[in-house]
mmCIF file of C-alpha atoms in Angstrom:
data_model
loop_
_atom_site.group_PDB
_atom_site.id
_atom_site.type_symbol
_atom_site.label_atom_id
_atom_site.label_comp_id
_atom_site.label_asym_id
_atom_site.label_seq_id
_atom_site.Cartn_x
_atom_site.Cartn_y
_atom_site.Cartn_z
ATOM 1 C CA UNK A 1 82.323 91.709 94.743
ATOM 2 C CA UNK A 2 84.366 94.717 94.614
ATOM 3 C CA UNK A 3 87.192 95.817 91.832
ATOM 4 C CA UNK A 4 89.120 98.308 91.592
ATOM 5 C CA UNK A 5 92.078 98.729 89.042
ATOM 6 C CA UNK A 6 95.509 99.800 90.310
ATOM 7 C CA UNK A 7 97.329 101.897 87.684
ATOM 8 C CA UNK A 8 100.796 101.683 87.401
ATOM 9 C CA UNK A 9 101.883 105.455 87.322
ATOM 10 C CA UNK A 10 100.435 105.275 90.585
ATOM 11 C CA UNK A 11 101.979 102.630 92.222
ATOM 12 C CA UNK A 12 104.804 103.985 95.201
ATOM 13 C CA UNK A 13 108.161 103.034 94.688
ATOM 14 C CA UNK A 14 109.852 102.243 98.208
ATOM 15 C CA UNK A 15 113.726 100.946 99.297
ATOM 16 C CA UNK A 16 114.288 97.204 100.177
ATOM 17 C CA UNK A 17 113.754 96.673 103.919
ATOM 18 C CA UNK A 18 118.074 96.263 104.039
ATOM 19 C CA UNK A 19 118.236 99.211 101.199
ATOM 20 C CA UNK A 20 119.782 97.462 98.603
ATOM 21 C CA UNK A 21 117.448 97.912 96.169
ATOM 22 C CA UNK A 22 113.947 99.429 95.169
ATOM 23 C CA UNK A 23 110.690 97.932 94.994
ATOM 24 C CA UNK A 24 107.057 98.917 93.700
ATOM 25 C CA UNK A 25 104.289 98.806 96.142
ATOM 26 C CA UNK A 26 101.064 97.460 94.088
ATOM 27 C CA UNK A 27 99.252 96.890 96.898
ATOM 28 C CA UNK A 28 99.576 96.223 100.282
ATOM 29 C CA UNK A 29 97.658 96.306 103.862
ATOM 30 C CA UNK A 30 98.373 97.313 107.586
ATOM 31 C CA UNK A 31 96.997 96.885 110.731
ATOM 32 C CA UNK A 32 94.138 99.298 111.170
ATOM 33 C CA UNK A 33 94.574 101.855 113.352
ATOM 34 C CA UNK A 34 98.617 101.744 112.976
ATOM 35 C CA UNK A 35 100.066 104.754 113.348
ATOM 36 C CA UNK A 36 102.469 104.480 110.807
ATOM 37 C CA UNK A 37 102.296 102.587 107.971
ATOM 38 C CA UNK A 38 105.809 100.568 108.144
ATOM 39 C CA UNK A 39 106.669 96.802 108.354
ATOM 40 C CA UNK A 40 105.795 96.330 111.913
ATOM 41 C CA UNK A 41 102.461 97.251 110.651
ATOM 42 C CA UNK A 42 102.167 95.120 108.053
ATOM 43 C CA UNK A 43 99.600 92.535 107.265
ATOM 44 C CA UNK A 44 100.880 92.123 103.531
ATOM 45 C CA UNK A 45 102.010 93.460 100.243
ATOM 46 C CA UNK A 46 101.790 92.729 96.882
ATOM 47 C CA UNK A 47 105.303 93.791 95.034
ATOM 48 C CA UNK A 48 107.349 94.068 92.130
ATOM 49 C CA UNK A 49 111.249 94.435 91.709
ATOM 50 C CA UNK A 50 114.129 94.179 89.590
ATOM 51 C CA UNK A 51 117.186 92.006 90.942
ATOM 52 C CA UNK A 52 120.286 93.392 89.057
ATOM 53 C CA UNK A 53 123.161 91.967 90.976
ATOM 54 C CA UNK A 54 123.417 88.901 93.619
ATOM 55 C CA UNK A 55 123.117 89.836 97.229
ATOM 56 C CA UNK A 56 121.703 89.074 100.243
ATOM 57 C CA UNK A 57 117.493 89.468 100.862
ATOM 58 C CA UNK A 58 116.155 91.941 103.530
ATOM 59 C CA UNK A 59 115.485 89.475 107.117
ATOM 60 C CA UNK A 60 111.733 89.516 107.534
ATOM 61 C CA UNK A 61 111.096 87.420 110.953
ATOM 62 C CA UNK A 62 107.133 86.117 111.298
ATOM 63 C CA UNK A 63 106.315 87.333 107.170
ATOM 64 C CA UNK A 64 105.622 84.089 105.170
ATOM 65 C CA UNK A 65 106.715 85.316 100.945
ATOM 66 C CA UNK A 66 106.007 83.917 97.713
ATOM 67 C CA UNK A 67 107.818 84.809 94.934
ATOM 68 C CA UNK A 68 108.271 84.568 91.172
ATOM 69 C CA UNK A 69 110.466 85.578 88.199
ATOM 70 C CA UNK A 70 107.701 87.801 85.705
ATOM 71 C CA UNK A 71 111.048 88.897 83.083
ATOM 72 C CA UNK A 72 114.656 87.084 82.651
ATOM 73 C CA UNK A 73 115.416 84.146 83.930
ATOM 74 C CA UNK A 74 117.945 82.101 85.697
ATOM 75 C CA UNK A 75 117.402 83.128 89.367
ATOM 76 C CA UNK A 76 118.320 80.874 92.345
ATOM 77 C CA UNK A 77 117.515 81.657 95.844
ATOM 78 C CA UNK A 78 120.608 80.387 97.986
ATOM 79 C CA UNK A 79 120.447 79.480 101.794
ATOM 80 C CA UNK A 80 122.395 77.896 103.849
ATOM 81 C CA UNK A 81 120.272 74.820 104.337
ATOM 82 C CA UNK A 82 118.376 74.699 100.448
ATOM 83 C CA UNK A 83 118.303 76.127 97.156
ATOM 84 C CA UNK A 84 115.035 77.774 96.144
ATOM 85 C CA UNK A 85 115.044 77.292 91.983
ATOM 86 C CA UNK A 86 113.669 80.437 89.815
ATOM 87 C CA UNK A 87 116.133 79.939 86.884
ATOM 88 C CA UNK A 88 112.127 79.492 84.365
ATOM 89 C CA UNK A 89 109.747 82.402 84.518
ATOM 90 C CA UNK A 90 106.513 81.999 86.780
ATOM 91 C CA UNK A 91 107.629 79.319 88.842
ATOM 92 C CA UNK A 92 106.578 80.284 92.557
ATOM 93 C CA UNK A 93 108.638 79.617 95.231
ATOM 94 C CA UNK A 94 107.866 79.811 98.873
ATOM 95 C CA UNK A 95 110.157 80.807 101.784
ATOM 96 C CA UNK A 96 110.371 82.229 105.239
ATOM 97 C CA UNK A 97 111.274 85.733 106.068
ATOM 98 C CA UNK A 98 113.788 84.919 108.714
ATOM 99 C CA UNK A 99 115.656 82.426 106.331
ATOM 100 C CA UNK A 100 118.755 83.999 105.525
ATOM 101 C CA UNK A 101 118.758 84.099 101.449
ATOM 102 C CA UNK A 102 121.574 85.053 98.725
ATOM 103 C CA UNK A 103 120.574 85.442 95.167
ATOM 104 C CA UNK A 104 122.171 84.281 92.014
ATOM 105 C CA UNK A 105 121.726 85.375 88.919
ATOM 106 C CA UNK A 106 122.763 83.273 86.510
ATOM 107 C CA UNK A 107 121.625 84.557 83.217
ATOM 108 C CA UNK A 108 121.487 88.695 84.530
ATOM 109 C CA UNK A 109 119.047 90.866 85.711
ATOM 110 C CA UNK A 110 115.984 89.961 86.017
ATOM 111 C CA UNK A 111 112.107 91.448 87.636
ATOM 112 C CA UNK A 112 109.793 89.674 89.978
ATOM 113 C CA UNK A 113 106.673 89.785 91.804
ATOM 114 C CA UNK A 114 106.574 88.942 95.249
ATOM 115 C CA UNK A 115 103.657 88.313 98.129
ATOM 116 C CA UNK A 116 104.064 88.416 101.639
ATOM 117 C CA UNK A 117 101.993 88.128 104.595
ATOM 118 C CA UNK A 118 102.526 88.444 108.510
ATOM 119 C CA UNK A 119 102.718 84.725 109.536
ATOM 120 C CA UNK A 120 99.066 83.299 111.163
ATOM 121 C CA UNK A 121 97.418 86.622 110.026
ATOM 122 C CA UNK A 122 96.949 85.748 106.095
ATOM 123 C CA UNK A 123 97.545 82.762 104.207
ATOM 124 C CA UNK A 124 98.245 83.363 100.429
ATOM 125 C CA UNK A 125 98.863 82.146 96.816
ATOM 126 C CA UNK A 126 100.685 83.353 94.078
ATOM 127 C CA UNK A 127 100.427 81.891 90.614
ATOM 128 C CA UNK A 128 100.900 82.805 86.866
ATOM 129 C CA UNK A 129 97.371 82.191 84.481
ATOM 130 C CA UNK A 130 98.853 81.276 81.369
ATOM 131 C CA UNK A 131 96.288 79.085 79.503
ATOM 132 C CA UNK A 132 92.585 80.548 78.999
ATOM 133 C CA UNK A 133 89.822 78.692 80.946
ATOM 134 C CA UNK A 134 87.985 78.976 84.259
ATOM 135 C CA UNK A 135 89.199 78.281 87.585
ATOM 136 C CA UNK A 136 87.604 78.502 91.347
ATOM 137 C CA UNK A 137 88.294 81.376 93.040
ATOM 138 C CA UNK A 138 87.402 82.218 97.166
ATOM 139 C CA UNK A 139 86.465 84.431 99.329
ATOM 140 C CA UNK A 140 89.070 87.131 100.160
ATOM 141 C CA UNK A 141 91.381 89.680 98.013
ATOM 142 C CA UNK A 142 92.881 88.450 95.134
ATOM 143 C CA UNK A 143 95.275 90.759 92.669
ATOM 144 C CA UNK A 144 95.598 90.233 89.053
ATOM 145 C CA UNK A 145 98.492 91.834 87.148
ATOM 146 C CA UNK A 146 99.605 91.974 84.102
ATOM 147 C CA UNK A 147 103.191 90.888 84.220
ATOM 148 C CA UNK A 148 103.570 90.658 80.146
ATOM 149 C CA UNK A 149 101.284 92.836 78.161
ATOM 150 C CA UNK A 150 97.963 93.338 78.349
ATOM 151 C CA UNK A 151 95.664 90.607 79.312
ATOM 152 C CA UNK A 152 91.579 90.231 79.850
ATOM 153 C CA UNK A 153 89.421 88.245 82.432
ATOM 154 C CA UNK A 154 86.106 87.466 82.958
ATOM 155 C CA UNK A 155 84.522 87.159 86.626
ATOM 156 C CA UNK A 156 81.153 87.354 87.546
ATOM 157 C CA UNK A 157 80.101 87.656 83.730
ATOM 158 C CA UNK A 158 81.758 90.588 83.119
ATOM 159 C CA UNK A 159 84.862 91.193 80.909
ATOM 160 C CA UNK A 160 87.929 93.033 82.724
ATOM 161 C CA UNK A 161 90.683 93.842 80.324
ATOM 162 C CA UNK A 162 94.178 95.137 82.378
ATOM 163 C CA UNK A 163 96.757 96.789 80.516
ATOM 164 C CA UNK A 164 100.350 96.066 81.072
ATOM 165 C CA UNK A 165 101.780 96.293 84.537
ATOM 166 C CA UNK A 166 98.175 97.372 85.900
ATOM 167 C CA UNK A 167 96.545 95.645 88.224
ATOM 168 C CA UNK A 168 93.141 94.624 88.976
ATOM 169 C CA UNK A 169 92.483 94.329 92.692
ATOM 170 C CA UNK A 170 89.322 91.913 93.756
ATOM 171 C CA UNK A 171 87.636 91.718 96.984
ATOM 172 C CA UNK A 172 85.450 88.890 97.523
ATOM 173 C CA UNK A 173 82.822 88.094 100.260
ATOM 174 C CA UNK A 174 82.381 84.743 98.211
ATOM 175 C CA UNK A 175 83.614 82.068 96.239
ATOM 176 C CA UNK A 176 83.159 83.177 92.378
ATOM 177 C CA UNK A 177 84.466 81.784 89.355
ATOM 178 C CA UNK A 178 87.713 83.617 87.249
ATOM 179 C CA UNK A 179 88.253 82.968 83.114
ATOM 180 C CA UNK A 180 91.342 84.059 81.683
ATOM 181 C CA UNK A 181 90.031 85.065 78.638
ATOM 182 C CA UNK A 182 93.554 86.345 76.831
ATOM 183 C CA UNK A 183 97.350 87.012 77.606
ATOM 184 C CA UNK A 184 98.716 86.054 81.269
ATOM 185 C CA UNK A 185 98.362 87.003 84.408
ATOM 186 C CA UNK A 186 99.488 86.793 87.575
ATOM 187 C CA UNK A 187 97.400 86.417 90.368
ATOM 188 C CA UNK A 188 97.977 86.713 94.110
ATOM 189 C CA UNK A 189 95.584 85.879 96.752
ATOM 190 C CA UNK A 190 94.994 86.666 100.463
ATOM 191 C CA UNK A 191 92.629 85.343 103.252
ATOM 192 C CA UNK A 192 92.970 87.126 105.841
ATOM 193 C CA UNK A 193 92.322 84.143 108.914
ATOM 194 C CA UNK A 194 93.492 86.524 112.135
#
């Protein structure tokens, strides 16, 4: 097992693949060897952003993305074949790149957290931990961030507490076992399968 905490004043700050807005890179990963470090390259990313005004999302063809509202509420994903429903915090939605999505925002701004993943490269998870107890965790990289305050959990018998908007990064080789022990979290996970 491997941690290592990911502070936010160190996080990058990059614009939306159709520059409409701005998003903060927690953590991501490209292919090795890429030359440059751009979306073609990408294997996935761990994200957060503010939504302040409806428009239209960036077109990501063959990247697989999870999302969920961490502050406001009211969101709704629009496309032209089904609505994706965000309007309660840490419900995660799942969608396509290449489907072509409008937001509303019902109730104003609000911030979320998004995962994505290059389509039969990773498979991944995203979820909110909001009650304190133990749960299964596998092999792979898993990211826990604090999305409201500051928050502690407990893997491999050891305590990790993660201040607001950090982010504890976890690389597994095998299954363990993760206790939130106070506040919530958010947790992403990746297995990388090719």
């Amino acid at each position: 097992m491997k941690t290592t905490l990911l502070k936010s004043e160190n996080y990058t700050r990059s614009p939306w693949k159709n520059g409409g807005g701005i998003f903060t890179d927690i953590a991501d990963a490209h292919r090795p060897g890429a030359a440059v470090k751009d979306w073609d390259s990408l294997l996935w990313r761990f994200a957060a952003t503010p939504i302040v005004a409806p428009g239209p999302f960036s077109p990501m063809a063959g990247i697989d993305r999870l999302q969920m509202v961490v502050g406001g509420r009211g969101l709704v994903l629009k496309s032209p074949t089904q609505e994706f429903d965000e309007r309660e915090p840490f419900t995660t939605v799942r969608f396509a790149g290449e489907l072509a999505i409008v937001t509303a925002l019902e109730a104003g701004p609000v911030e979320v957290v998004n995962l994505m993943a290059r389509r039969g490269v990773a498979e991944i998870e995203l979820g909110a931990l909001r009650a304190p107890g133990e749960r299964p965790l596998p092999a792979g990289t898993h990211l826990l961030y604090a999305a409201r305050g500051d928050c502690s959990i407990r893997l491999g018998g050891q305590d990790f507490p993660i201040s607001h908007e950090n982010t504890l990064k976890v690389e597994l080789t095998e299954a363990s076992t993760l206790a939130l022990v106070s506040g919530l979290a958010v947790l992403g996970s990746i297995e990388i399968i090719g």
